[in-house]
Every structure is written in structure tokens, then in C-alpha cells.
Amino acid sequence: MRPGKMLREVLRTGLKKPVTVLYPKEKLDLPEHFRGKLKFNPEKCIGCKLCMKDCPTNAIVINQVGEKQFEAAIDLGKCIYCAQCVDSCLKKALEYTKEVELAQLDAQKLKVVFGAEIKSDTKKTSL
Amino acid sequence: MHNPSEEFKIPIGPQHPALKEPESFSVALRGEKILGVDIRLGYNHRGIEKACEERTYIQDMYLIERVCGICSHSHSTCFIQAVEEIAGLAVPRRALYIRTLVAELERIHSHLLWLGVAGHEIGFDTLLMYTWRDREIVMDILAELTGNRVNYGINTIGGVRRDISSIQIQETLKAMDLLEERTKYYIELGLEETTIIKRLSGVGVLSYEDSLHFDAVGPTARASGVKRDVRKDDPYASYGEISFDVITDTGADVYARTIVRLKELMESYKIVRQCLKNLPDGPITVRAPRKIPAGEALSRYEAPRGEDVHYVKSNGTDKPERVKVRAPTLANVQAVKHMLKDRFLADMPIVIAAIDPCFSCTDRLVSLKDDDKKADVMTWQALHDYSIKWHSQRGVDFGKLNKKLQERLSK
């Protein structure tokens, strides 16, 4: 038995620089497969709504806005960033980005709509 | 003045600075000595099992993963194993190896976390700081392999979602070397440091017989000499093809549990190295049906805290009919009561911490049936009236409160 066994280790690390970084100024790299904010590509979407069906928190809603045109309304407050919708999408219309700084003071700003440009004059219908 | 020869009861929790989660202990004391402990769970019931029945299997995967923040991979793998068994899916070998790899990395981070918490509970915060610093190494590896530090989301029905590249294998092997070196230091520390030995030896004793009697699981049972490990007894994933030892100790106290966990870390590094070395080629997933055929399955899994059991019953639709989760803490919590008896109150935090409890994961609905009484069936209206009456007897008048509210709203 030896008291103070860690003393040497403590003194040794006491001379080292801190590992933590000053966050807003300095940022760490995110891992390769990091699942951040979703990105939606309206041109690829065929409106099968598998992403809506598989989303664990019902955070994504696909609306038809015109002839073969769809927009995605994503509630970033509800999203748990599991990226199941990215896996479910058959046409790879959804992808995840490394965007993580999503905090908002206004809850309404968390609701993001990735719109498609409406070519024809058909009215927006929610299905 | 309180007479020290009299029995005295103190409530600890549900909200208490010494506890990390809401649970309640009613401790009967005579002087400093504990006469008996009543443990009451149920303060963090989240209704996960019922919620699973309302969601599809794919949605359940992410819900089940969130049963526990530390052993999230354990719960999700356990659930998915049951679903795959019902659906009769042959999961590719590469996927099984990746599952095993993540499972062991999770065990490493959980055991290092526990060591820090144990150090904190005995007032040895230096240990907490250093183990948690070293835990960051494995957290970074988990983030690199799966995308996130917690709730990895690597499992999917019929395989895994992400493949491992050769660069990642090299990085993981490098991290394992570093961690092994650090763990050797901690083992040396555990065997030599006076603070640890004096504070933990002879505390929270659970003999071999008691361990079997209370059905202890995981490191708690293994520290009492019970050679019980699902990875060896009922191999799942790729554990059948990997050689490793089940660590046991005969000390039966908190010190033995510390040593068992530290030595298990060394076994985990061995398993991770074998997984990476023998990683088979091939696909990582098979196509899984959305609708799972009718059937039932029970799945077992050795989580860092002990045996985790999931039961899934399907009815041919895309939603399960019943999901049952038994977290390892529920199996160990009975033993805590026994460990604390006739010990000192000051030992309580470390004895509870020694089973590595996860009370929020444990909370399930328990209905106690009183056979003498007939069950009452209440309609919603009757329950509403009963609640108003119950509160009015205690001096809360909802009529007045409602009026006040209406007045405020109309202004």
C-alpha cells in the first residue's frame, strides 16, 4: 500500500496546457459521419413519404406544392438527428450536414421549410 | 435530543444532493448503523414500453436506444436481436462484428465512467478527473465510428448503418494501445493506493450465496465469484468466435467490484483488437421487411451493468404488440438492500454507486394486485369527480381557481 500514488501523475499533468478549447473562437472538427441539420433536395424528391413514415418524432412533413413538386417542412426542435430519413429515402433527396449551431430564441425559427420553386400555378395542397 | 438507542428513520430522495437520479430510500437507523432500507423506484417512469407499441419497428429502434444514455447500444442491440429472431433474418457477419466492436467500446466508456463516479463517491475526485479525461479517447473513437458520442444509431434491423474504413481501424487500434497503457496504470493504482483499498474493502459485502439468492447480474455478481456472463453463456453477435476470459473475484465487496471492472477493461481491449483483426468482408446489412411476422422472442445481452433482457411480441403488422425491457439495475437493486444492512450510513453512496445504477432505465410500470379487494373500474368522469373531491378535502377548491383563471383570461 502506498498513499499518494497519484501525486506524481498530478504534478506531471499540472505543467501541461489545458486540452479544452475556447469554444466560439476555436472549434473542434466534427467526426466524419456526424449527423447534423438535414438538407433537402426538392428536385430529387418523388413524394413517397417514407421519411415521414419512419421519422421517430414526426419532425419531417412533405407537402406537395405543384405537379411532381414537393417541399419539406422540418421541425428542428423535434428532430433527434438520427438520420433515419436519409437512410429511408430511395432517391437520396435528403442528406445530413455538419451544421450544429442551431439554437434559437424564437421557437418558430426552428421550423425550417425547404421549398421548391413553384412552376405551375397549382395551389399548395397538404396531403 | 434524539436518543441514539432508538430507531430513527430518514428519507433520502427522491430529490437529494447525493443522488444523481430520482429514487427514494427510506433508511431505518440506530445511531449510525443501518437497520434496514426501503427502496422505492418509479419516479422516472417514462412509459417507453407503451410508446413502443404505438410506433413502428424502425421508430422503436431510436426510442429503445434512448432507454439509457450510457448503455444505449446495449438496449438497441438487445431489441433488434429479438426483432431479427422473429423475422428470421440472417444478419451478415461483418455487421455482427461491428456490433460487437461498438458494444465493447461502449463497455470501455461505461467502466471508465464508473471508476470516476466511484472515485467521486469516496471523495477521491482526482481519480474522477483523470479517468474521465482518458474516457474522452474512447468517446472520440465512438464518435468517429458512429457519428455521435452517445446514442450512436449504428444499428438497424438486419445489420448496421455504417461501415468501418481501414483508416478508422488504424485509429481505433492506436487508441486501444493508449487506453491499455492508462488502464494498466489504474489497475496498479487500485492495487496500491491506500485511499481506495482502505475505503472500499469490506464495504457492501454480498456473499456468493446471497449473490445467487438475489439474482445479481454483471460485475456485481462476478465480484462475488459467480461466473455469469451472457457473452460466454449464451453468445450473441460475434462473441462465439472471439476468445476472452470472464473476470471473477472472490472479494465480494466494493473493492472486488472495482478490480473486476478494471480487469474487464483489459478484456474489452482484447475483444476490440480481435474484432478489428478478424473483421470479415461482405455486406453490412440485409433487407428487412417493414412488417414483422407474428411471433415472440426473448433476447439477452451483456450490458456494461449486467444482463439486459428484452421481450418482443409481434402480431404481423409493422408495430410490435408488446415490448418488455428489463434493465440490469432492476436485477441488482434487491442486492443493495442486503448489502446495506448492518453497515454504516456513510457507506450508502458508494454501495449504491457500486452496482452502477441506472434508475431511470429501470423504471417500468408495476401493478400490485390485492386479491382481497375487487378491482375498481372507473370511468373518466368518475375519476375526474374523485380527483376534485380528493383535492377539496385537502383544501384545494378548483371552482374558485377556475373562476380566477376565467377572470384573468377575460381581462
XYZ file of C-alpha atoms in Angstrom, chain B residues 58-347:
290
model
C -37.930 1.435 -37.215
C -39.155 4.219 -34.938
C -38.842 1.950 -31.882
C -35.173 1.414 -32.627
C -34.439 5.053 -31.829
C -36.802 5.143 -28.867
C -35.279 1.995 -27.308
C -31.818 3.437 -27.859
C -32.842 6.271 -25.553
C -33.794 3.999 -22.639
C -30.297 4.608 -21.310
C -27.829 7.317 -22.207
C -24.772 5.271 -21.291
C -25.649 1.770 -22.494
C -27.722 2.899 -25.472
C -26.121 0.394 -27.848
C -26.930 -2.409 -25.388
C -30.633 -1.694 -25.394
C -30.906 -1.118 -29.131
C -28.939 -4.298 -29.963
C -30.969 -6.327 -27.485
C -34.243 -5.130 -29.018
C -33.063 -5.595 -32.590
C -31.809 -9.121 -31.861
C -35.322 -10.049 -30.737
C -36.911 -8.487 -33.837
C -34.414 -10.201 -36.137
C -35.115 -13.527 -34.465
C -38.850 -13.191 -35.095
C -38.322 -12.074 -38.698
C -35.777 -14.871 -39.233
C -33.141 -12.540 -40.664
C -29.602 -13.779 -41.207
C -27.515 -10.768 -40.250
C -24.220 -10.506 -42.202
C -21.114 -11.441 -40.255
C -19.460 -8.082 -40.846
C -22.461 -6.364 -39.240
C -22.238 -8.661 -36.206
C -18.553 -7.841 -35.816
C -19.242 -4.109 -35.995
C -21.985 -4.506 -33.386
C -19.585 -6.350 -31.102
C -16.949 -3.701 -31.641
C -19.276 -0.836 -30.693
C -20.595 -2.880 -27.746
C -17.095 -3.284 -26.337
C -16.178 0.355 -26.920
C -19.348 1.216 -25.025
C -18.308 -1.075 -22.172
C -14.922 0.662 -22.031
C -16.502 4.098 -21.772
C -19.048 2.913 -19.227
C -16.494 1.241 -16.958
C -14.168 4.254 -17.092
C -17.147 6.456 -16.260
C -17.995 4.205 -13.320
C -14.454 4.322 -11.993
C -14.633 8.101 -11.979
C -18.015 8.125 -10.248
C -16.762 5.653 -7.636
C -13.767 7.886 -7.012
C -16.079 10.857 -6.587
C -18.321 8.990 -4.141
C -15.389 8.191 -1.848
C -14.061 11.731 -2.063
C -11.201 10.841 -4.394
C -12.000 13.403 -7.054
C -8.517 13.268 -8.573
C -9.414 9.811 -9.860
C -12.630 11.191 -11.360
C -10.769 13.878 -13.276
C -8.157 11.507 -14.704
C -10.449 8.622 -15.651
C -12.859 10.974 -17.364
C -10.001 12.589 -19.229
C -8.955 9.170 -20.525
C -12.566 8.289 -21.271
C -12.517 11.063 -23.882
C -10.204 8.893 -26.000
C -12.846 6.195 -26.378
C -15.630 8.756 -26.769
C -13.760 10.269 -29.711
C -13.383 6.827 -31.265
C -17.109 6.146 -30.841
C -17.903 9.496 -32.442
C -15.534 8.735 -35.303
C -17.030 5.283 -35.981
C -20.713 6.024 -35.484
C -21.134 9.783 -35.816
C -22.139 10.632 -32.261
C -20.684 10.392 -28.779
C -23.884 8.975 -27.313
C -26.941 7.374 -28.955
C -24.770 6.018 -31.724
C -27.584 4.980 -34.057
C -25.387 2.308 -35.604
C -27.960 -0.488 -35.502
C -30.685 -1.106 -37.980
C -32.957 -4.091 -38.396
C -30.878 -6.581 -40.365
C -27.430 -5.110 -39.828
C -25.604 -1.883 -39.103
C -25.893 1.518 -40.724
C -22.247 2.472 -41.109
C -19.213 0.611 -42.370
C -15.707 0.883 -40.973
C -12.820 2.041 -43.129
C -9.209 0.911 -42.820
C -8.185 4.373 -41.558
C -10.720 4.072 -38.751
C -9.366 0.621 -37.869
C -5.850 2.066 -37.535
C -7.115 4.933 -35.380
C -9.054 2.594 -33.119
C -6.053 0.309 -32.663
C -3.897 3.300 -31.746
C -6.482 4.445 -29.195
C -6.645 0.934 -27.720
C -2.867 0.939 -27.132
C -3.139 4.275 -25.355
C -6.100 3.161 -23.268
C -4.466 -0.122 -22.347
C -1.444 1.727 -21.035
C -3.705 4.012 -18.973
C -5.783 1.109 -17.657
C -2.633 -0.705 -16.544
C -1.818 2.405 -14.533
C -5.293 2.385 -12.956
C -5.020 -1.295 -12.065
C -1.677 -0.594 -10.418
C -3.307 2.346 -8.665
C -6.217 0.198 -7.495
C -3.861 -2.428 -6.102
C -1.567 0.030 -4.331
C -3.358 3.276 -3.452
C -4.212 3.293 0.254
C -7.299 5.524 -0.126
C -9.007 3.071 -2.463
C -8.103 -0.106 -0.573
C -8.998 1.191 2.893
C -12.237 2.840 1.832
C -13.632 0.050 -0.342
C -12.500 -3.184 1.315
C -15.180 -4.911 3.357
C -17.855 -2.417 2.277
C -21.116 -3.624 0.715
C -20.403 -7.326 1.096
C -22.537 -9.667 -0.979
C -21.538 -13.295 -0.493
C -21.583 -15.929 -3.247
C -24.806 -17.484 -1.864
C -26.520 -14.117 -1.478
C -25.477 -13.141 -4.959
C -27.261 -16.229 -6.319
C -30.214 -15.692 -3.997
C -30.772 -12.097 -5.100
C -30.006 -12.902 -8.736
C -27.305 -10.302 -9.068
C -26.004 -9.740 -12.596
C -22.959 -8.295 -14.281
C -19.840 -7.121 -12.439
C -21.770 -7.169 -9.140
C -22.288 -10.933 -9.413
C -18.849 -11.601 -10.890
C -17.176 -9.798 -7.973
C -18.875 -12.330 -5.673
C -17.351 -15.214 -7.587
C -20.389 -16.034 -9.746
C -19.159 -16.809 -13.248
C -22.132 -15.325 -15.052
C -21.710 -13.538 -18.352
C -24.185 -13.660 -21.241
C -21.325 -13.167 -23.692
C -19.985 -16.593 -22.666
C -23.152 -18.378 -21.513
C -25.347 -17.526 -24.490
C -23.104 -15.936 -27.152
C -24.778 -13.334 -29.336
C -23.368 -11.141 -32.131
C -19.842 -12.466 -32.773
C -18.823 -13.315 -29.202
C -18.919 -17.021 -30.047
C -15.919 -16.573 -32.356
C -13.861 -14.434 -30.005
C -11.682 -15.625 -27.165
C -11.812 -13.739 -23.889
C -11.972 -14.517 -20.181
C -14.811 -13.908 -17.758
C -13.279 -11.959 -14.900
C -14.340 -13.006 -11.414
C -13.143 -12.136 -7.944
C -13.820 -13.654 -4.565
C -13.607 -10.448 -2.555
C -17.394 -9.895 -2.737
C -17.082 -6.251 -1.646
C -16.974 -2.892 -3.434
C -13.203 -3.197 -3.825
C -13.661 -6.506 -5.672
C -16.220 -4.836 -7.965
C -13.684 -2.126 -8.759
C -10.988 -4.669 -9.602
C -13.402 -6.757 -11.703
C -14.379 -3.720 -13.763
C -10.762 -2.671 -14.242
C -9.742 -6.145 -15.385
C -12.787 -6.321 -17.655
C -11.470 -3.236 -19.408
C -8.360 -5.206 -20.355
C -10.583 -7.989 -21.754
C -12.521 -5.406 -23.761
C -9.329 -4.164 -25.426
C -8.593 -7.780 -26.323
C -12.050 -8.199 -27.872
C -11.822 -4.914 -29.810
C -8.434 -5.936 -31.252
C -9.769 -9.354 -32.293
C -12.868 -7.768 -33.873
C -10.741 -5.425 -35.946
C -8.268 -8.121 -36.908
C -10.863 -10.684 -37.962
C -13.367 -8.233 -39.469
C -14.908 -10.238 -42.329
C -15.638 -8.702 -45.710
C -19.090 -8.509 -47.161
C -22.294 -6.546 -46.877
C -23.251 -4.798 -43.646
C -26.992 -5.139 -43.929
C -29.739 -7.385 -45.271
C -33.075 -6.108 -46.459
C -35.553 -6.211 -43.616
C -39.314 -6.319 -44.085
C -41.381 -3.468 -42.681
C -43.994 -5.882 -41.407
C -42.594 -8.428 -38.990
C -44.391 -11.816 -38.991
C -46.312 -12.838 -35.877
C -44.214 -14.381 -33.156
C -42.340 -13.665 -29.970
C -38.720 -13.611 -28.903
C -36.651 -13.042 -25.800
C -33.223 -11.543 -26.241
C -30.366 -11.375 -23.757
C -27.372 -9.074 -23.849
C -24.474 -8.422 -21.507
C -24.638 -4.676 -20.952
C -21.809 -2.983 -19.008
C -24.008 -3.184 -15.902
C -25.137 -6.772 -16.365
C -27.668 -8.843 -18.204
C -30.196 -6.855 -20.196
C -33.389 -8.656 -21.258
C -35.824 -7.589 -23.965
C -39.019 -9.364 -24.912
C -40.804 -8.559 -28.154
C -44.123 -9.914 -29.341
C -45.234 -9.178 -32.876
C -48.628 -9.585 -34.497
C -47.795 -9.427 -38.181
C -48.122 -5.653 -38.540
C -45.367 -3.034 -38.650
C -45.832 -2.291 -34.952
C -44.966 -4.614 -32.053
C -47.771 -5.834 -29.838
C -45.681 -5.911 -26.685
C -42.181 -4.837 -25.743
C -40.719 -5.565 -22.348
C -37.431 -4.132 -21.161
C -35.620 -5.342 -18.078
C -32.620 -3.176 -17.374
C -29.736 -4.723 -15.365
C -30.235 -2.367 -12.419
C -33.588 -3.943 -11.601
C -31.848 -7.267 -11.040
C -29.179 -5.714 -8.819
C -31.288 -3.327 -6.776
C -32.525 -6.070 -4.442
C -28.950 -6.924 -3.553
C -28.281 -3.313 -2.484
C -30.821 -3.666 0.301
C -28.933 -6.656 1.620
C -25.514 -5.042 1.174
C -26.514 -2.038 3.265
C -27.949 -3.943 6.200
C -25.925 -3.521 9.428
C -23.500 -1.182 7.677
C -22.886 2.489 8.353
C -24.865 5.275 6.765
C -21.669 6.811 5.368
C -21.179 3.711 3.174
